[in-house]
Amino acid sequence: MQTHISTTPFGRRAMTLGQIASQATAKAMPQEAIANKWQVFQHIREARELLGATDRSLAILNALLSFHRETELSATSELIVWPSNEQLIARANGISPATLRRHLSVLVECGLIIRRDSPNGKRFARRSRAGEIEQAYGFDLSPIVARAAEFRDLAEAVQAEKKAFRVARERLTLLRRDIVKMIDVGIEEGVPGNWGRVLQTYQAVISRLPRTASRQLIEDICAELHELHAEIRDVLESFTKTQNPNANESQSDRHIQNSNPESPSESEYGPGEKNEASGSAAETDNVRSLPKRDLPLSIVLDACPNLRDAGQTGEIRHWRDFLAAAELVRTMLGISPSAWQEAREVMGEVQAAIALAAIYQRSDQINSAGGYLRSLTDKAREGKFSTWPMVMALLRAKLDEGKRDRPSENAISEPGSRLEVSDSLLKSLRKLNQ
């Protein structure tokens, strides 16, 4: 039976108020308290960050628990273990003595164990004639029993936080995927809207997301993305509602053909301009002979390579990147928001951005980019403008400049470029400049 319980550590180790509080908690636990040591240890391991414990200190705590023979710890049983440092080192996977002492102090500071030091600092137990322990000096495991409910609550709180963090990350991933794909739909289907500005707003929100973010920051960003998601969704749904689902077959055919009202295929039915990139306003019938498809992004970028340098990342892989770069170029050229808005409404988002890229490519030859864009907008309103001649004229200019250095007649871009032009497209290029 215990005759005296020491409360102060041996030697130069100082006493702290935290240790006094741990001892008071252990002393106040009810006599019927009982706990499964390995279950409590699992809770401590899950809540180690909240408790301030480390991986090494938990390895030592695991070793200390293994020295107690019983799996169930109760307030009425002997809860002090007295292994030597050599025994602890052996069961803690051979850590160094200095590491052992340091992490034993961590366990004491966290309130997971209590030191019961003997007068000379040795760990041992004094037994009676009947073999019962009268006095033991070592490490008291009573906090494992006294704080078992607290450890369980902390572990549940950690699990709840991990789940909330996982749900927030999943929501962030879904919002990012949905927004990017909806922007792509709006661009490709010619839905009216300032998609370049929408994309810039999205990129500005995402740029605040660090590599490792807290749950609160992720939830704040999710809230902003949710608002943007709702706005984009409303625009797309409103556009789909404007389409007449009960239209007859011929109306449906026209709708499919003109899903992008500013696509180059419409220009084949109306007059166009010859060499718009050079500023000429003369109408030409060459628009009728242009390909009946949208301009590929690769051809536009080969014709307007200066736009790549204006991009935030220097890489333009999708039309949404192209629109974001066009928004930056617009401010660099000094084009007013009203002129840019009118061009987008008349030409469409993508076609207006292509025209702006062509203007930026020839900015050294154009005195007023804003006035020139308004002129192109007026021609587009009358059905006399297409971006195909502008892009083809720029490609033809590159062909003429590098003709002496090119081994192939059909190579449009400079040496090392990936663009190869077909014979039919090359004939169209030649017609535009005749």
CSV table of C-alpha atoms in Angstrom, one decimal:
chain,number,residue,atom,x,y,z
A,1,MET,CA,0.0,0.0,0.0
A,2,GLN,CA,1.3,3.4,-0.9
A,3,THR,CA,2.6,5.4,2.1
A,4,HIS,CA,3.5,8.6,0.3
A,5,ILE,CA,3.2,9.8,-3.3
A,6,SER,CA,5.9,12.2,-4.4
A,7,THR,CA,4.8,15.2,-6.4
A,8,THR,CA,8.1,16.8,-7.4
A,9,PRO,CA,10.7,15.4,-9.9
A,10,PHE,CA,14.2,14.3,-8.9
A,11,GLY,CA,17.3,16.3,-9.5
A,12,ARG,CA,17.4,19.6,-11.4
A,13,ARG,CA,14.1,19.0,-13.2
A,14,ALA,CA,11.8,21.8,-12.4
A,15,MET,CA,8.2,21.5,-11.2
A,16,THR,CA,5.5,23.2,-13.4
A,17,LEU,CA,1.9,24.2,-12.9
A,18,GLY,CA,0.9,21.8,-15.7
A,19,GLN,CA,2.3,18.9,-13.7
A,20,ILE,CA,0.4,20.0,-10.6
A,21,ALA,CA,-2.8,20.1,-12.7
A,22,SER,CA,-2.2,16.7,-14.1
A,23,GLN,CA,-1.6,15.3,-10.6
A,24,ALA,CA,-4.8,16.9,-9.4
A,25,THR,CA,-6.8,15.4,-12.2
A,26,ALA,CA,-5.4,12.0,-11.5
A,27,LYS,CA,-6.1,12.3,-7.8
A,28,ALA,CA,-9.7,13.4,-8.4
A,29,MET,CA,-10.7,10.5,-10.7
A,30,PRO,CA,-13.6,8.4,-9.4
A,31,GLN,CA,-12.7,5.0,-7.9
A,32,GLU,CA,-14.9,3.1,-10.4
A,33,ALA,CA,-13.0,4.6,-13.4
A,34,ILE,CA,-11.7,2.0,-15.8
A,35,ALA,CA,-10.2,2.2,-19.3
A,36,ASN,CA,-8.8,-0.1,-22.0
A,37,LYS,CA,-5.2,1.1,-22.3
A,38,TRP,CA,-4.8,0.3,-26.0
A,39,GLN,CA,-8.1,2.0,-26.9
A,40,VAL,CA,-7.1,5.1,-25.0
A,41,PHE,CA,-3.6,4.9,-26.6
A,42,GLN,CA,-5.3,4.9,-30.0
A,43,HIS,CA,-7.3,8.0,-29.1
A,44,ILE,CA,-4.1,9.7,-27.9
A,45,ARG,CA,-2.4,8.9,-31.1
A,46,GLU,CA,-5.2,10.4,-33.2
A,47,ALA,CA,-5.2,13.6,-31.1
A,48,ARG,CA,-1.4,13.8,-30.6
A,49,GLU,CA,-1.2,17.2,-32.4
A,50,LEU,CA,-3.8,18.7,-30.1
A,51,LEU,CA,-2.1,17.3,-27.1
A,52,GLY,CA,1.4,18.4,-28.2
A,53,ALA,CA,2.8,14.9,-28.3
A,54,THR,CA,5.3,13.6,-30.9
A,55,ASP,CA,5.7,10.4,-32.8
A,56,ARG,CA,8.8,9.4,-30.7
A,57,SER,CA,7.0,10.3,-27.4
A,58,LEU,CA,4.1,8.1,-28.4
A,59,ALA,CA,6.5,5.2,-29.1
A,60,ILE,CA,7.8,5.6,-25.6
A,61,LEU,CA,4.3,5.7,-24.2
A,62,ASN,CA,3.5,2.5,-26.0
A,63,ALA,CA,6.5,0.9,-24.4
A,64,LEU,CA,5.4,2.1,-20.9
A,65,LEU,CA,1.9,0.7,-21.4
A,66,SER,CA,3.4,-2.6,-22.4
A,67,PHE,CA,5.1,-2.9,-19.0
A,68,HIS,CA,1.7,-2.9,-17.3
A,69,ARG,CA,0.4,-6.5,-17.4
A,70,GLU,CA,-3.3,-5.7,-17.4
A,71,THR,CA,-5.2,-4.5,-20.5
A,72,GLU,CA,-7.9,-2.9,-18.4
A,73,LEU,CA,-6.6,-0.1,-16.2
A,74,SER,CA,-8.7,0.9,-13.2
A,75,ALA,CA,-8.4,3.5,-10.5
A,76,THR,CA,-8.2,0.9,-7.8
A,77,SER,CA,-5.2,-1.0,-9.3
A,78,GLU,CA,-1.5,-0.2,-9.2
A,79,LEU,CA,-0.9,2.2,-12.2
A,80,ILE,CA,2.9,2.8,-11.7
A,81,VAL,CA,5.5,1.1,-13.9
A,82,TRP,CA,9.2,1.2,-13.2
A,83,PRO,CA,11.2,0.0,-16.2
A,84,SER,CA,14.8,1.0,-16.4
A,85,ASN,CA,16.1,3.2,-19.3
A,86,GLU,CA,17.7,0.1,-20.9
A,87,GLN,CA,14.4,-1.7,-20.9
A,88,LEU,CA,12.6,1.3,-22.3
A,89,ILE,CA,15.2,1.8,-25.0
A,90,ALA,CA,14.8,-1.9,-26.0
A,91,ARG,CA,11.1,-1.7,-26.3
A,92,ALA,CA,11.2,1.7,-28.0
A,93,ASN,CA,13.1,0.3,-31.0
A,94,GLY,CA,16.6,1.2,-29.7
A,95,ILE,CA,16.4,5.0,-29.4
A,96,SER,CA,19.3,6.9,-27.8
A,97,PRO,CA,19.3,7.7,-24.1
A,98,ALA,CA,19.2,11.4,-24.8
A,99,THR,CA,16.2,11.0,-27.1
A,100,LEU,CA,14.5,8.9,-24.4
A,101,ARG,CA,14.9,11.5,-21.7
A,102,ARG,CA,13.8,14.3,-24.0
A,103,HIS,CA,10.6,12.5,-25.0
A,104,LEU,CA,9.8,11.3,-21.5
A,105,SER,CA,9.7,15.0,-20.6
A,106,VAL,CA,7.3,15.6,-23.5
A,107,LEU,CA,4.9,12.9,-22.1
A,108,VAL,CA,5.1,14.6,-18.7
A,109,GLU,CA,4.5,18.1,-20.1
A,110,CYS,CA,1.5,16.8,-22.1
A,111,GLY,CA,0.0,15.3,-18.9
A,112,LEU,CA,0.0,11.7,-20.3
A,113,ILE,CA,2.1,10.3,-17.5
A,114,ILE,CA,3.2,11.5,-14.0
A,115,ARG,CA,6.7,11.1,-12.6
A,116,ARG,CA,6.9,9.4,-9.2
A,117,ASP,CA,10.6,9.7,-8.4
A,118,SER,CA,12.3,8.1,-5.5
A,119,PRO,CA,14.6,10.0,-3.1
A,120,ASN,CA,17.6,8.9,-5.2
A,121,GLY,CA,15.9,9.0,-8.6
A,122,LYS,CA,15.9,5.2,-9.1
A,123,ARG,CA,12.8,3.4,-10.3
A,124,PHE,CA,11.7,0.4,-8.2
A,125,ALA,CA,8.9,-1.1,-6.1
A,126,ARG,CA,8.9,-2.1,-2.5
A,127,ARG,CA,6.8,-5.1,-1.7
A,128,SER,CA,5.3,-6.5,1.5
A,129,ARG,CA,5.9,-9.9,3.0
A,130,ALA,CA,2.7,-11.1,1.1
A,131,GLY,CA,4.2,-9.9,-2.2
A,132,GLU,CA,1.9,-6.9,-2.5
A,133,ILE,CA,3.4,-3.6,-3.7
A,134,GLU,CA,3.7,-1.2,-0.8
A,135,GLN,CA,5.5,1.7,-2.6
A,136,ALA,CA,6.5,2.1,-6.2
A,137,TYR,CA,8.6,4.7,-7.9
A,138,GLY,CA,8.5,5.3,-11.7
A,139,PHE,CA,5.9,6.5,-14.1
A,140,ASP,CA,2.3,6.8,-13.1
A,141,LEU,CA,-0.2,5.9,-15.8
A,142,SER,CA,-3.2,7.2,-13.9
A,143,PRO,CA,-3.8,10.1,-16.5
A,144,ILE,CA,-4.6,7.3,-19.0
A,145,VAL,CA,-7.6,6.4,-16.9
A,146,ALA,CA,-8.5,9.8,-15.5
A,147,ARG,CA,-8.5,11.5,-18.9
A,148,ALA,CA,-9.8,8.7,-21.1
A,149,ALA,CA,-13.1,10.5,-21.9
A,150,GLU,CA,-11.1,13.7,-22.7
A,151,PHE,CA,-8.8,11.8,-25.1
A,152,ARG,CA,-11.9,10.2,-26.8
A,153,ASP,CA,-13.5,13.6,-27.3
A,154,LEU,CA,-10.3,15.0,-28.8
A,155,ALA,CA,-9.9,12.1,-31.1
A,156,GLU,CA,-13.5,12.5,-32.3
A,157,ALA,CA,-12.9,16.2,-32.9
A,158,VAL,CA,-9.8,15.4,-35.0
A,159,GLN,CA,-11.7,12.9,-37.0
A,160,ALA,CA,-14.5,15.4,-37.6
A,161,GLU,CA,-12.0,18.0,-38.7
A,162,LYS,CA,-10.3,15.6,-41.1
A,163,LYS,CA,-13.7,14.8,-42.6
A,164,ALA,CA,-14.7,18.4,-42.9
A,165,PHE,CA,-11.3,19.1,-44.6
A,166,ARG,CA,-11.8,16.2,-47.0
A,167,VAL,CA,-15.3,17.4,-47.9
A,168,ALA,CA,-14.0,20.9,-48.4
A,169,ARG,CA,-11.3,19.7,-50.8
A,170,GLU,CA,-13.8,17.5,-52.7
A,171,ARG,CA,-16.1,20.5,-53.0
A,172,LEU,CA,-13.3,22.7,-54.2
A,173,THR,CA,-12.3,20.1,-56.9
A,174,LEU,CA,-15.8,19.8,-58.1
A,175,LEU,CA,-16.3,23.6,-58.3
A,176,ARG,CA,-13.1,24.1,-60.2
A,177,ARG,CA,-13.9,21.4,-62.7
A,178,ASP,CA,-17.5,22.6,-63.2
A,179,ILE,CA,-16.5,26.2,-63.7
A,180,VAL,CA,-13.8,25.5,-66.2
A,181,LYS,CA,-16.0,23.2,-68.2
A,182,MET,CA,-18.9,25.6,-68.1
A,183,ILE,CA,-16.7,28.4,-69.3
A,184,ASP,CA,-15.5,26.1,-72.2
A,185,VAL,CA,-19.2,25.4,-73.1
A,186,GLY,CA,-20.0,29.1,-73.1
A,187,ILE,CA,-17.0,29.9,-75.3
A,188,GLU,CA,-17.5,27.0,-77.8
A,189,GLU,CA,-21.3,27.5,-78.1
A,190,GLY,CA,-21.1,31.2,-78.5
A,191,VAL,CA,-23.1,32.1,-75.4
A,192,PRO,CA,-23.3,35.9,-75.0
A,193,GLY,CA,-21.1,37.0,-72.1
A,194,ASN,CA,-17.8,38.4,-71.1
A,195,TRP,CA,-16.1,35.0,-70.7
A,196,GLY,CA,-12.6,36.5,-70.7
A,197,ARG,CA,-13.5,38.5,-67.6
A,198,VAL,CA,-15.2,35.5,-66.0
A,199,LEU,CA,-12.0,33.5,-66.5
A,200,GLN,CA,-9.9,36.3,-65.0
A,201,THR,CA,-12.2,36.4,-62.0
A,202,TYR,CA,-11.8,32.6,-61.6
A,203,GLN,CA,-8.0,32.7,-61.9
A,204,ALA,CA,-7.8,35.6,-59.4
A,205,VAL,CA,-9.7,33.5,-56.8
A,206,ILE,CA,-7.7,30.3,-57.4
A,207,SER,CA,-4.4,32.3,-57.2
A,208,ARG,CA,-5.0,32.8,-53.5
A,209,LEU,CA,-4.9,29.1,-52.9
A,210,PRO,CA,-1.5,28.0,-51.6
A,211,ARG,CA,0.0,24.5,-52.0
A,212,THR,CA,-1.1,23.6,-48.4
A,213,ALA,CA,-4.2,25.5,-47.3
A,214,SER,CA,-6.2,25.4,-44.1
A,215,ARG,CA,-9.8,24.2,-44.1
A,216,GLN,CA,-11.1,27.7,-43.4
A,217,LEU,CA,-9.3,29.2,-46.4
A,218,ILE,CA,-10.6,26.4,-48.6
A,219,GLU,CA,-14.1,27.0,-47.5
A,220,ASP,CA,-13.8,30.7,-48.1
A,221,ILE,CA,-12.6,30.1,-51.6
A,222,CYS,CA,-15.3,27.6,-52.1
A,223,ALA,CA,-17.9,30.2,-51.1
A,224,GLU,CA,-16.6,32.6,-53.7
A,225,LEU,CA,-16.4,29.9,-56.4
A,226,HIS,CA,-19.9,28.8,-55.6
A,227,GLU,CA,-21.2,32.4,-56.3
A,228,LEU,CA,-19.3,32.4,-59.6
A,229,HIS,CA,-20.6,28.9,-60.4
A,230,ALA,CA,-24.2,30.0,-59.8
A,231,GLU,CA,-23.7,33.1,-62.1
A,232,ILE,CA,-22.2,31.0,-64.9
A,233,ARG,CA,-24.9,28.4,-64.5
A,234,ASP,CA,-27.7,31.0,-64.7
A,235,VAL,CA,-26.2,32.4,-67.9
A,236,LEU,CA,-26.0,29.0,-69.6
A,237,GLU,CA,-29.5,28.0,-68.4
A,238,SER,CA,-31.0,31.3,-69.5
A,239,PHE,CA,-29.3,30.8,-73.0
A,240,THR,CA,-30.7,27.3,-73.3
A,241,LYS,CA,-34.2,28.5,-72.4
A,242,THR,CA,-34.1,31.0,-75.2
A,243,GLN,CA,-33.8,28.2,-77.7
A,244,ASN,CA,-37.2,27.0,-79.0
A,245,PRO,CA,-37.4,23.2,-78.3
A,246,ASN,CA,-40.6,23.0,-80.4
A,247,ALA,CA,-39.1,24.4,-83.6
A,248,ASN,CA,-39.6,22.5,-86.8
A,249,GLU,CA,-36.9,20.5,-88.5
A,250,SER,CA,-35.6,23.3,-90.7
A,251,GLN,CA,-35.4,25.6,-87.7
A,252,SER,CA,-33.5,23.0,-85.8
A,253,ASP,CA,-31.1,22.6,-88.7
A,254,ARG,CA,-30.4,26.4,-88.7
A,255,HIS,CA,-29.9,26.4,-85.0
A,256,ILE,CA,-27.3,23.6,-85.2
A,257,GLN,CA,-25.5,25.3,-88.0
A,258,ASN,CA,-25.5,28.7,-86.2
A,259,SER,CA,-24.9,27.5,-82.7
A,260,ASN,CA,-21.9,29.9,-82.8
A,261,PRO,CA,-23.5,33.0,-84.4
A,262,GLU,CA,-20.1,34.5,-85.0
A,263,SER,CA,-18.5,31.4,-86.6
A,264,PRO,CA,-16.6,31.9,-89.8
A,265,SER,CA,-19.0,29.6,-91.7
A,266,GLU,CA,-21.5,32.5,-91.8
A,267,SER,CA,-19.1,34.6,-93.7
A,268,GLU,CA,-19.4,32.5,-96.8
A,269,TYR,CA,-22.9,33.8,-97.4
A,270,GLY,CA,-22.0,37.5,-97.2
A,271,PRO,CA,-19.3,39.8,-98.5
A,272,GLY,CA,-16.1,40.3,-96.6
A,273,GLU,CA,-12.9,42.4,-96.6
A,274,LYS,CA,-9.6,41.9,-98.3
A,275,ASN,CA,-6.6,42.1,-96.1
A,276,GLU,CA,-8.3,43.4,-93.0
A,277,ALA,CA,-5.1,43.1,-91.0
A,278,SER,CA,-3.5,45.8,-93.2
A,279,GLY,CA,-6.5,48.1,-92.7
A,280,SER,CA,-8.0,47.8,-96.1
A,281,ALA,CA,-11.8,48.2,-96.2
A,282,ALA,CA,-12.4,46.9,-99.8
A,283,GLU,CA,-15.0,44.1,-100.1
A,284,THR,CA,-14.0,40.9,-101.7
A,285,ASP,CA,-15.6,37.6,-102.8
A,286,ASN,CA,-12.8,35.6,-101.4
A,287,VAL,CA,-14.8,35.2,-98.1
A,288,ARG,CA,-17.0,32.7,-100.0
A,289,SER,CA,-14.0,30.4,-100.6
A,290,LEU,CA,-12.9,30.2,-97.0
A,291,PRO,CA,-13.1,26.9,-95.1
A,292,LYS,CA,-16.6,26.3,-93.6
A,293,ARG,CA,-15.3,25.7,-90.1
A,294,ASP,CA,-14.0,27.7,-87.1
A,295,LEU,CA,-10.5,28.8,-87.0
A,296,PRO,CA,-8.3,26.3,-85.1
A,297,LEU,CA,-6.5,27.7,-82.1
A,298,SER,CA,-3.2,26.5,-83.3
A,299,ILE,CA,-3.5,28.5,-86.6
A,300,VAL,CA,-4.5,31.6,-84.7
A,301,LEU,CA,-1.6,31.4,-82.4
A,302,ASP,CA,0.8,30.8,-85.3
A,303,ALA,CA,-0.5,33.9,-87.0
A,304,CYS,CA,-0.5,36.0,-83.8
A,305,PRO,CA,2.5,34.8,-81.7
A,306,ASN,CA,2.7,38.1,-79.8
A,307,LEU,CA,-0.3,37.1,-77.9
A,308,ARG,CA,1.6,34.3,-76.1
A,309,ASP,CA,3.8,36.9,-74.4
A,310,ALA,CA,0.8,38.7,-73.1
A,311,GLY,CA,-0.6,35.7,-71.3
A,312,GLN,CA,-0.2,35.4,-67.5
A,313,THR,CA,1.6,32.1,-67.7
A,314,GLY,CA,3.0,32.4,-71.3
A,315,GLU,CA,1.1,29.3,-72.3
A,316,ILE,CA,-2.2,29.3,-74.2
A,317,ARG,CA,-3.6,25.8,-74.5
A,318,HIS,CA,-7.3,26.4,-74.6
A,319,TRP,CA,-9.7,29.1,-75.9
A,320,ARG,CA,-10.3,30.2,-72.3
A,321,ASP,CA,-6.6,31.0,-72.0
A,322,PHE,CA,-6.8,32.8,-75.3
A,323,LEU,CA,-9.7,35.0,-74.0
A,324,ALA,CA,-7.9,35.8,-70.8
A,325,ALA,CA,-4.8,36.9,-72.7
A,326,ALA,CA,-7.1,39.0,-75.0
A,327,GLU,CA,-8.4,40.8,-72.0
A,328,LEU,CA,-4.9,41.8,-71.0
A,329,VAL,CA,-4.1,42.9,-74.5
A,330,ARG,CA,-7.2,45.1,-74.7
A,331,THR,CA,-5.9,47.2,-71.8
A,332,MET,CA,-2.4,47.3,-73.3
A,333,LEU,CA,-3.7,48.6,-76.6
A,334,GLY,CA,-5.8,51.3,-74.8
A,335,ILE,CA,-9.1,50.0,-76.2
A,336,SER,CA,-12.1,51.4,-74.3
A,337,PRO,CA,-14.4,49.0,-72.5
A,338,SER,CA,-17.3,50.2,-74.5
A,339,ALA,CA,-15.6,49.4,-77.8
A,340,TRP,CA,-14.6,46.0,-76.5
A,341,GLN,CA,-18.1,45.3,-75.3
A,342,GLU,CA,-19.6,46.3,-78.6
A,343,ALA,CA,-17.2,44.1,-80.5
A,344,ARG,CA,-18.0,41.1,-78.3
A,345,GLU,CA,-21.7,41.6,-78.7
A,346,VAL,CA,-21.5,41.9,-82.5
A,347,MET,CA,-18.8,39.4,-83.4
A,348,GLY,CA,-19.0,37.0,-80.5
A,349,GLU,CA,-16.5,36.4,-77.7
A,350,VAL,CA,-14.1,34.3,-79.6
A,351,GLN,CA,-14.2,36.1,-82.9
A,352,ALA,CA,-13.7,39.5,-81.1
A,353,ALA,CA,-10.7,38.0,-79.3
A,354,ILE,CA,-9.2,36.7,-82.6
A,355,ALA,CA,-9.6,40.2,-84.2
A,356,LEU,CA,-8.0,41.8,-81.2
A,357,ALA,CA,-5.0,39.3,-81.4
A,358,ALA,CA,-4.6,40.3,-85.1
A,359,ILE,CA,-4.7,44.0,-84.2
A,360,TYR,CA,-2.1,43.4,-81.5
A,361,GLN,CA,0.1,41.5,-83.9
A,362,ARG,CA,0.1,44.5,-86.3
A,363,SER,CA,-0.1,47.2,-83.5
A,364,ASP,CA,3.0,48.9,-84.9
A,365,GLN,CA,1.1,49.5,-88.2
A,366,ILE,CA,-2.2,50.7,-86.6
A,367,ASN,CA,-2.4,54.2,-85.2
A,368,SER,CA,-5.7,53.8,-83.3
A,369,ALA,CA,-6.4,50.2,-82.1
A,370,GLY,CA,-9.8,51.3,-80.6
A,371,GLY,CA,-10.9,53.0,-83.8
A,372,TYR,CA,-9.8,50.1,-85.9
A,373,LEU,CA,-11.8,47.7,-83.7
A,374,ARG,CA,-14.9,49.8,-84.0
A,375,SER,CA,-14.5,49.9,-87.8
A,376,LEU,CA,-14.3,46.1,-87.8
A,377,THR,CA,-17.3,45.9,-85.5
A,378,ASP,CA,-19.3,48.0,-88.0
A,379,LYS,CA,-18.4,45.8,-90.9
A,380,ALA,CA,-19.2,42.7,-88.8
A,381,ARG,CA,-22.7,44.2,-88.1
A,382,GLU,CA,-23.2,44.5,-91.9
A,383,GLY,CA,-22.0,41.0,-92.6
A,384,LYS,CA,-18.8,42.2,-94.3
A,385,PHE,CA,-16.2,41.0,-91.9
A,386,SER,CA,-14.6,37.6,-91.0
A,387,THR,CA,-11.6,36.8,-89.0
A,388,TRP,CA,-10.4,34.2,-91.5
A,389,PRO,CA,-8.9,36.8,-94.0
A,390,MET,CA,-7.2,38.6,-91.1
A,391,VAL,CA,-5.5,35.4,-89.9
A,392,MET,CA,-4.7,34.2,-93.4
A,393,ALA,CA,-3.1,37.6,-94.2
A,394,LEU,CA,-0.8,37.4,-91.2
A,395,LEU,CA,0.2,33.8,-92.1
A,396,ARG,CA,0.9,34.9,-95.7
A,397,ALA,CA,3.1,37.7,-94.4
A,398,LYS,CA,5.1,35.2,-92.3
A,399,LEU,CA,5.4,32.9,-95.4
A,400,ASP,CA,6.7,35.7,-97.5
A,401,GLU,CA,9.2,36.8,-94.9
A,402,GLY,CA,10.7,33.4,-94.4
A,403,LYS,CA,10.4,32.0,-98.0
A,404,ARG,CA,14.1,32.0,-98.6
A,405,ASP,CA,14.9,30.0,-95.5
A,406,ARG,CA,12.2,27.3,-95.8
A,407,PRO,CA,12.9,24.0,-97.6
A,408,SER,CA,9.2,23.2,-97.9
A,409,GLU,CA,6.8,25.3,-100.0
A,410,ASN,CA,3.9,24.5,-97.7
A,411,ALA,CA,5.6,25.5,-94.4
A,412,ILE,CA,3.9,28.6,-93.1
A,413,SER,CA,5.6,29.3,-89.8
A,414,GLU,CA,9.2,29.9,-89.1
A,415,PRO,CA,11.8,27.1,-88.9
A,416,GLY,CA,11.0,24.8,-86.0
A,417,SER,CA,7.3,25.6,-85.9
A,418,ARG,CA,4.8,22.8,-85.8
A,419,LEU,CA,2.3,24.3,-88.3
A,420,GLU,CA,2.0,22.7,-91.8
A,421,VAL,CA,-0.6,24.1,-94.2
A,422,SER,CA,-2.5,22.0,-96.6
A,423,ASP,CA,-2.6,22.7,-100.4
A,424,SER,CA,-6.2,23.9,-100.3
A,425,LEU,CA,-5.5,26.3,-97.4
A,426,LEU,CA,-2.3,27.5,-99.2
A,427,LYS,CA,-4.5,28.3,-102.3
A,428,SER,CA,-6.8,30.3,-100.1
A,429,LEU,CA,-3.8,32.2,-98.8
A,430,ARG,CA,-2.6,33.0,-102.3
A,431,LYS,CA,-6.1,34.1,-103.4
A,432,LEU,CA,-6.3,36.6,-100.4
A,433,ASN,CA,-3.2,38.3,-101.6
A,434,GLN,CA,-3.9,38.4,-105.3
